[in-house]
Tab-separated table of C-alpha atoms and ligand atoms in Angstrom:
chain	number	residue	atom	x	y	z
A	1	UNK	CA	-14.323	7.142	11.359
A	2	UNK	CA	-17.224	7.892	8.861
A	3	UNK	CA	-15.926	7.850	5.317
A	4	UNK	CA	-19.305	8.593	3.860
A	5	UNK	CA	-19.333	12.538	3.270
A	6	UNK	CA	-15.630	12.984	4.227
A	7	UNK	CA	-12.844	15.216	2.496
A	8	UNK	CA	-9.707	13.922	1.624
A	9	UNK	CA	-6.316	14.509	-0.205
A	10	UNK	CA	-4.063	11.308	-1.501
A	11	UNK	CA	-0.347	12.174	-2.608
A	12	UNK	CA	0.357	10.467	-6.229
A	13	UNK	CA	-3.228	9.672	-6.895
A	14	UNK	CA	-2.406	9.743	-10.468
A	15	UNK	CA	-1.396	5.939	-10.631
A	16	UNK	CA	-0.553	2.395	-9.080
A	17	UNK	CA	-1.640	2.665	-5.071
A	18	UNK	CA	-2.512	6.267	-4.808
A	19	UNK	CA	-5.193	6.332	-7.867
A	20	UNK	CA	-6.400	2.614	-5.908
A	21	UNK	CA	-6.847	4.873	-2.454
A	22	UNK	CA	-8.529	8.007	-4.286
A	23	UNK	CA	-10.915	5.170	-5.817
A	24	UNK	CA	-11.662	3.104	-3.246
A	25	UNK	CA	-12.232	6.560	-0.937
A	26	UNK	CA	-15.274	7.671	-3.785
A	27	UNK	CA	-16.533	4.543	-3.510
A	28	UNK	CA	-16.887	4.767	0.145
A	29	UNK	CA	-18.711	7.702	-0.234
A	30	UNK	CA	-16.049	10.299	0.103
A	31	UNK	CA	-17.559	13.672	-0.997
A	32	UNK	CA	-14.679	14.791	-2.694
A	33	UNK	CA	-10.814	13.531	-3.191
A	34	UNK	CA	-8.110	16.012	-3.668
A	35	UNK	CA	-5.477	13.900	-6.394
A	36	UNK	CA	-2.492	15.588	-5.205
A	37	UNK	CA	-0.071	14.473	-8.002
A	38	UNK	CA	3.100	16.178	-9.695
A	39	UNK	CA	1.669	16.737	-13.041
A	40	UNK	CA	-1.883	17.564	-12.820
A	41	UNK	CA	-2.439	16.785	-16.099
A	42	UNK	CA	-1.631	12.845	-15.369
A	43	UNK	CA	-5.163	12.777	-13.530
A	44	UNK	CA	-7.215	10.782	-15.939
A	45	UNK	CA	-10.531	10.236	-13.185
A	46	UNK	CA	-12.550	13.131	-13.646
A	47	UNK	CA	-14.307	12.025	-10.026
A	48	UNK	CA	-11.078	13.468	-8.440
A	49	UNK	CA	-9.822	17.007	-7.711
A	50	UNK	CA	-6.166	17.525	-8.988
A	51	UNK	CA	-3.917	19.836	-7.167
A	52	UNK	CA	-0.636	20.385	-7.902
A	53	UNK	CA	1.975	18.508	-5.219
A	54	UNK	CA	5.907	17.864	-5.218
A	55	UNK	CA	5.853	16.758	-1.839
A	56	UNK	CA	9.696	17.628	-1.992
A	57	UNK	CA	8.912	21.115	-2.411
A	58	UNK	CA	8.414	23.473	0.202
A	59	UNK	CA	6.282	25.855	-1.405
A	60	UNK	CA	4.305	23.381	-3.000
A	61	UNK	CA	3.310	21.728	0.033
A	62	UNK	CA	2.411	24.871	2.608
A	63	UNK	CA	0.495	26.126	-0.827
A	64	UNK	CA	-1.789	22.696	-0.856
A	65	UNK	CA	-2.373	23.314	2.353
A	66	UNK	CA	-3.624	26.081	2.447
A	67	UNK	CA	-5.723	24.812	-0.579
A	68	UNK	CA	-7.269	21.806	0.886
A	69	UNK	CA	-8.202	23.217	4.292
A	70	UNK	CA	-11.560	20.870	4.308
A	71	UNK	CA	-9.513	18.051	4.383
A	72	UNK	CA	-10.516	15.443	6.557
A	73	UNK	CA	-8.167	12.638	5.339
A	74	UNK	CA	-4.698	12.681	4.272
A	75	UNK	CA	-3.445	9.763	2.523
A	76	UNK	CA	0.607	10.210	2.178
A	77	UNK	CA	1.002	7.793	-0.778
A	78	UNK	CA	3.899	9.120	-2.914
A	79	UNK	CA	6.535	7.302	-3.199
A	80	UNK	CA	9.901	5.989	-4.723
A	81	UNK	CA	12.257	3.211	-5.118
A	82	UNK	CA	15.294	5.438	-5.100
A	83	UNK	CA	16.976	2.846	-7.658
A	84	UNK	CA	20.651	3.515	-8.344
A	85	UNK	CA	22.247	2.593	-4.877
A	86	UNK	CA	23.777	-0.630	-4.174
A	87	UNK	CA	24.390	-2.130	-1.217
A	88	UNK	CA	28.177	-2.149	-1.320
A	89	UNK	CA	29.192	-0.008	-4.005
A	90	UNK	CA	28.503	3.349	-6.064
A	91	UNK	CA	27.093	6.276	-4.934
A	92	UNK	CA	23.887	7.034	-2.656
A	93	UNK	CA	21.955	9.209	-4.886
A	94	UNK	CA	19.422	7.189	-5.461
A	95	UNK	CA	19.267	6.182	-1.536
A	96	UNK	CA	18.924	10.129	-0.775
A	97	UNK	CA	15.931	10.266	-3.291
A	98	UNK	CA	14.184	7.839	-1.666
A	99	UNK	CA	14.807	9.394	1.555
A	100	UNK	CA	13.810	13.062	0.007
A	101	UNK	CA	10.325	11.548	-1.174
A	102	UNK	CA	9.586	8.747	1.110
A	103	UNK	CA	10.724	10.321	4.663
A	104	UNK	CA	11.004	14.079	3.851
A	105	UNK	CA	7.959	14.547	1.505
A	106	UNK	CA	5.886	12.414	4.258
A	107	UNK	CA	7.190	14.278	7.574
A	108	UNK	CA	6.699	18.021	4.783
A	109	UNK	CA	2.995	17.198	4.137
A	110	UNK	CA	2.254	15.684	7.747
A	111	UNK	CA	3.460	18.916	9.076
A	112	UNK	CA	1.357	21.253	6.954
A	113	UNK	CA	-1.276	19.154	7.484
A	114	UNK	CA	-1.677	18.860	10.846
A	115	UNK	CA	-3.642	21.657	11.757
A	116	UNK	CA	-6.097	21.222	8.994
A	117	UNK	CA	-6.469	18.135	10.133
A	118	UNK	CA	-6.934	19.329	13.405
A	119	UNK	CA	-9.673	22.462	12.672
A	120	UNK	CA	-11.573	19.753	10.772
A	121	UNK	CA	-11.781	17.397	14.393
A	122	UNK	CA	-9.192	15.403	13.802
A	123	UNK	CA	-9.554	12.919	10.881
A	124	UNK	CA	-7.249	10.399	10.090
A	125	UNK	CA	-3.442	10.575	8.495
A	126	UNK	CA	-2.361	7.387	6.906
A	127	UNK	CA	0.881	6.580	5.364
A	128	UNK	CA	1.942	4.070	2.896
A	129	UNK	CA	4.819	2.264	4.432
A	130	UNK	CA	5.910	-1.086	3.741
A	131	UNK	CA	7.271	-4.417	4.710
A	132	UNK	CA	10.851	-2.853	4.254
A	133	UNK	CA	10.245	-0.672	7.130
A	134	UNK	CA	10.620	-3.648	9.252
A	135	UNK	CA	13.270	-5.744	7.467
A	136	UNK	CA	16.463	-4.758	5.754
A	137	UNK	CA	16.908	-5.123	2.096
A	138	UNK	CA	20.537	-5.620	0.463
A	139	UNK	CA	19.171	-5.122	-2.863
A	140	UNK	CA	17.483	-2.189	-2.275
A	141	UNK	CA	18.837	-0.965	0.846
A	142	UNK	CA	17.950	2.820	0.325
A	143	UNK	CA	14.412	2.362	-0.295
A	144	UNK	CA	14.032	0.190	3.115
A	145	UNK	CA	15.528	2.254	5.142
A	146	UNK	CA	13.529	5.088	3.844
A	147	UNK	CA	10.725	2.876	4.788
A	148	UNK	CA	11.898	2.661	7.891
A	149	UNK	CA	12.668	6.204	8.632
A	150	UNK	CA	9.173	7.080	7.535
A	151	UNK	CA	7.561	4.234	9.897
A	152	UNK	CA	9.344	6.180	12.806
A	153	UNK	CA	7.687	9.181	11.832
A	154	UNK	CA	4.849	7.433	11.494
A	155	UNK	CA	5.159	6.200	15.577
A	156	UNK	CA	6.272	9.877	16.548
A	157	UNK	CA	2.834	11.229	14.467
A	158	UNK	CA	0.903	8.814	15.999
A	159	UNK	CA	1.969	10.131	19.434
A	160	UNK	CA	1.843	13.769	18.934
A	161	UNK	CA	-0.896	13.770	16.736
A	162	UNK	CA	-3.136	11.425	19.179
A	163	UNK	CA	-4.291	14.725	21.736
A	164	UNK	CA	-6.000	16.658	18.881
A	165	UNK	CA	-7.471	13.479	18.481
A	166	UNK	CA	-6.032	12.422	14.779
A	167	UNK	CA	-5.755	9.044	14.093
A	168	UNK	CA	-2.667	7.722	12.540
A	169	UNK	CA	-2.694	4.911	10.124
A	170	UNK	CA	0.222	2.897	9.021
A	171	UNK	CA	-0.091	0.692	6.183
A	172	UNK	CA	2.152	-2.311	5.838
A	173	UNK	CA	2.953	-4.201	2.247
A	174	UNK	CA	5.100	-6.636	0.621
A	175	UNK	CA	4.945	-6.630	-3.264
A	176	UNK	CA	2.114	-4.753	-5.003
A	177	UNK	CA	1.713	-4.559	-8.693
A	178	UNK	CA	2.516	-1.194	-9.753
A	179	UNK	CA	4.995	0.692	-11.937
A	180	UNK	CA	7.694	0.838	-8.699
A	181	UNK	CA	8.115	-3.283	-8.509
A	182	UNK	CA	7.089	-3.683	-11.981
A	183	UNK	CA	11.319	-5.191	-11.791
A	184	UNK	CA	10.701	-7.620	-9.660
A	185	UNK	CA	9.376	-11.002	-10.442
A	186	UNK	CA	7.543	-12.446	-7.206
A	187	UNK	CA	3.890	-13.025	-5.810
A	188	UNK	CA	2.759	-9.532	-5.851
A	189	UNK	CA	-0.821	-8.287	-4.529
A	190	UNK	CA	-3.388	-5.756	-6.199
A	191	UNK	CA	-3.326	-2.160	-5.515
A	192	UNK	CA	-7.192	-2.044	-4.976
A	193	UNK	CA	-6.581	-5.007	-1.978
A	194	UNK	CA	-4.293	-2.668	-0.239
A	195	UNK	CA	-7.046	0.366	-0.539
A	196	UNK	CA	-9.857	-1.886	0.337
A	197	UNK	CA	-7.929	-3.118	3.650
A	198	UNK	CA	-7.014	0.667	4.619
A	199	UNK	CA	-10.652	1.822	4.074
A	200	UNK	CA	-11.399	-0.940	6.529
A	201	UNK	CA	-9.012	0.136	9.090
A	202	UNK	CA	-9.958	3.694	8.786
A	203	UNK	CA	-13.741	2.596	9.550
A	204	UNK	CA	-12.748	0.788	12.241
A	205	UNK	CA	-10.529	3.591	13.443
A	206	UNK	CA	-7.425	0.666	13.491
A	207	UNK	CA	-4.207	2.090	13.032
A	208	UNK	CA	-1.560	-0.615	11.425
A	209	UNK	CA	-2.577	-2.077	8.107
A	210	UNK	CA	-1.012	-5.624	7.725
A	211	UNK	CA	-1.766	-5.954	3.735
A	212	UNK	CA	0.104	-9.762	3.442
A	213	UNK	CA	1.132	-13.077	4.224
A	214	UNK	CA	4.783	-11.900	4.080
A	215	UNK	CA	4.220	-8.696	6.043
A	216	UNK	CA	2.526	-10.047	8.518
A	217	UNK	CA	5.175	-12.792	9.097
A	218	UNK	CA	7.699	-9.912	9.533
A	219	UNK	CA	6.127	-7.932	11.697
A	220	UNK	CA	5.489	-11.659	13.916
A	221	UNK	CA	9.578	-11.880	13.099
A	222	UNK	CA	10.859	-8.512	14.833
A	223	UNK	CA	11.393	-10.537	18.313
A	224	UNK	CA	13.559	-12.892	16.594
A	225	UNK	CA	17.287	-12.863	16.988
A	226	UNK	CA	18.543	-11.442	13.628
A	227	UNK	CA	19.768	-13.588	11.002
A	228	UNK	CA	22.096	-13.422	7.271
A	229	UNK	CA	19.360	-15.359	5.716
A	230	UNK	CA	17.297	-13.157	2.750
A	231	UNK	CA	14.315	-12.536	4.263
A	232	UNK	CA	11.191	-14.186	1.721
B	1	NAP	N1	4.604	-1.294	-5.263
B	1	NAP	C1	5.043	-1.898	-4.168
B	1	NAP	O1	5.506	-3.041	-4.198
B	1	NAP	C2	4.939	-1.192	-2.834
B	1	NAP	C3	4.985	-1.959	-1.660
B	1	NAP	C4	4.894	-1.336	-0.429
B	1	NAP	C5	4.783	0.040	-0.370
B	1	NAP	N2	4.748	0.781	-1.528
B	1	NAP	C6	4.618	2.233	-1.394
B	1	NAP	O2	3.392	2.626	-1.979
B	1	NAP	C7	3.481	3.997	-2.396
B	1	NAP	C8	2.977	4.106	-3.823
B	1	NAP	O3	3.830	3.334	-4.645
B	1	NAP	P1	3.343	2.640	-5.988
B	1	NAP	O4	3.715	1.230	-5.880
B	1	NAP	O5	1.949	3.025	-6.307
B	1	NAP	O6	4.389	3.334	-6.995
B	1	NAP	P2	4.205	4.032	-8.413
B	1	NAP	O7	3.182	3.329	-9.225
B	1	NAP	O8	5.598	4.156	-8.924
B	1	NAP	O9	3.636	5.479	-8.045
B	1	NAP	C9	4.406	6.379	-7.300
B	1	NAP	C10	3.582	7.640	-7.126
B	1	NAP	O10	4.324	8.553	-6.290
B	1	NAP	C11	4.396	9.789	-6.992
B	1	NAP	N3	5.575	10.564	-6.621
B	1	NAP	C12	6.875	10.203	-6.703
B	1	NAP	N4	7.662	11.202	-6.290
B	1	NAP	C13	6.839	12.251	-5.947
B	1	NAP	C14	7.038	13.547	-5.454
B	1	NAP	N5	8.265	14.044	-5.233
B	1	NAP	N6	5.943	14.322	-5.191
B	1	NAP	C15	4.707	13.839	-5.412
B	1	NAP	N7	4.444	12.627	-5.908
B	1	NAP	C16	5.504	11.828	-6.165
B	1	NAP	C17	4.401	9.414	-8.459
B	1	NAP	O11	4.091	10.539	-9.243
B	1	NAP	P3	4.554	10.668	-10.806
B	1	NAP	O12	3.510	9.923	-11.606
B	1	NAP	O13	4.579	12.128	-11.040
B	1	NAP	O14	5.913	10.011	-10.923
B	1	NAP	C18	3.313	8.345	-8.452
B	1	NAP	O15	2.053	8.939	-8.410
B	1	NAP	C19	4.941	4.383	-2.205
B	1	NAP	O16	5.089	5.097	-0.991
B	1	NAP	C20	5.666	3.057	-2.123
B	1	NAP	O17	6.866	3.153	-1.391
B	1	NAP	C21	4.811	0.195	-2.746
């Protein structure tokens, strides 16, 4: 698809991936970017639009719809680790969170989206997924599976979005240096690499972003019998 001249909205543009994909989206020549972000105060890019977006909240959502009805683009970035829930003990708050924001919020703004999407010709919907979605994760079990709930959706949207002609983008990472794995200590890649590599795949109308080494080797693992062994 043609990102010069296009329309588009990015869920928690405000920081770490999001602001990267409302960047890298001017810089391909988007003609404007709707920052849809909590607070929209925490906008600091003056080339973006804020508009204000809970993703968990109902009202919020249907109203940036209705907003944003030149979009052409929607980037569902938002996005949490849902900390707080270990694998074999304490309680699941944190777990639900994850799934609130990660699968929820994603399948909320899909919906409401889809028929702007679809008065403007199509466009593209892409969501930020993750290596997770693919492999389990005992020390942060919630978070994957939310991953992997939302990769699901991501196969049903692709399907039921594909006859008015929307093109569904999933985007694949391992580590990436933001706030949400600032915890972690392991090779981690830039948020602007992960942008640059959807921008690609949304030129070249591709829909599976692949953003690493490690994902990559997952995705190459799924026919593999399963095994106890951490997976690096
Ligand atoms: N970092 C990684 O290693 C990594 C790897 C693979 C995939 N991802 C995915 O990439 C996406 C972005 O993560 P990130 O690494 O950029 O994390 P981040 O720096 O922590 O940013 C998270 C963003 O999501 C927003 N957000 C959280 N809950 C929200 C809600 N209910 N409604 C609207 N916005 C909400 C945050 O807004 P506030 O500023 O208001 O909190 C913030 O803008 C997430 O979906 C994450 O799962 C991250």
């Amino acid at each position: 698809m043609e990102l010069k001249g296009s329309v588009a909205l990015v869920t928690g543009a405000n920081r770490g991936i999001g602001r990267a994909f409302a960047r890298a989206l001017l810089d391909h020549g988007a003609a404007k970017v709707y920052a849809a972000v909590r607070d929209p105060a925490s906008v600091a890019d003056p080339d973006l639009v804020p508009l204000c977006l809970d993703v968990t909240d109902p009202e919020q959502v249907a109203a940036a719809a209705a907003a944003a009805g030149d979009v052409s683009i929607v980037i569902n970035n938002a996005g949490t680790a849902g900390s707080g829930s270990a694998l074999l003990d304490g309680g699941f708050d944190g777990a639900r969170q994850a799934m609130e924001v990660n699968y929820f919020g994603t399948w909320a703004v899909s919906r409401a989206f889809a028929p702007v999407l679809a008065r403007n010709g199509g466009g593209a919907l892409v969501n930020m997924l993750s290596l997770a979605s693919w492999v389990g994760q005992p020390d942060f079990p919630g978070y994957a599976a939310s991953k992997a709930a939302q990769w699901s959706l991501t196969d049903a949207l692709r399907q039921g979005l594909h006859e008015q002609n929307t093109l569904v983008v999933g985007v694949h990472a391992g580590f990436v240096d933001t706030d949400l794995s600032a915890w972690v200590d392991a090779p981690k890649i830039s948020a602007e690499t992960v942008a640059e590599l959807t921008m690609d795949a949304l030129t070249n109308d591709r829909p599976e972003v692949l953003a690493d080494a490690e994902t990559r080797k997952a995705k190459a693992g799924l026919s593999l019998p399963p095994t106890a062994t951490p997976a690096s």
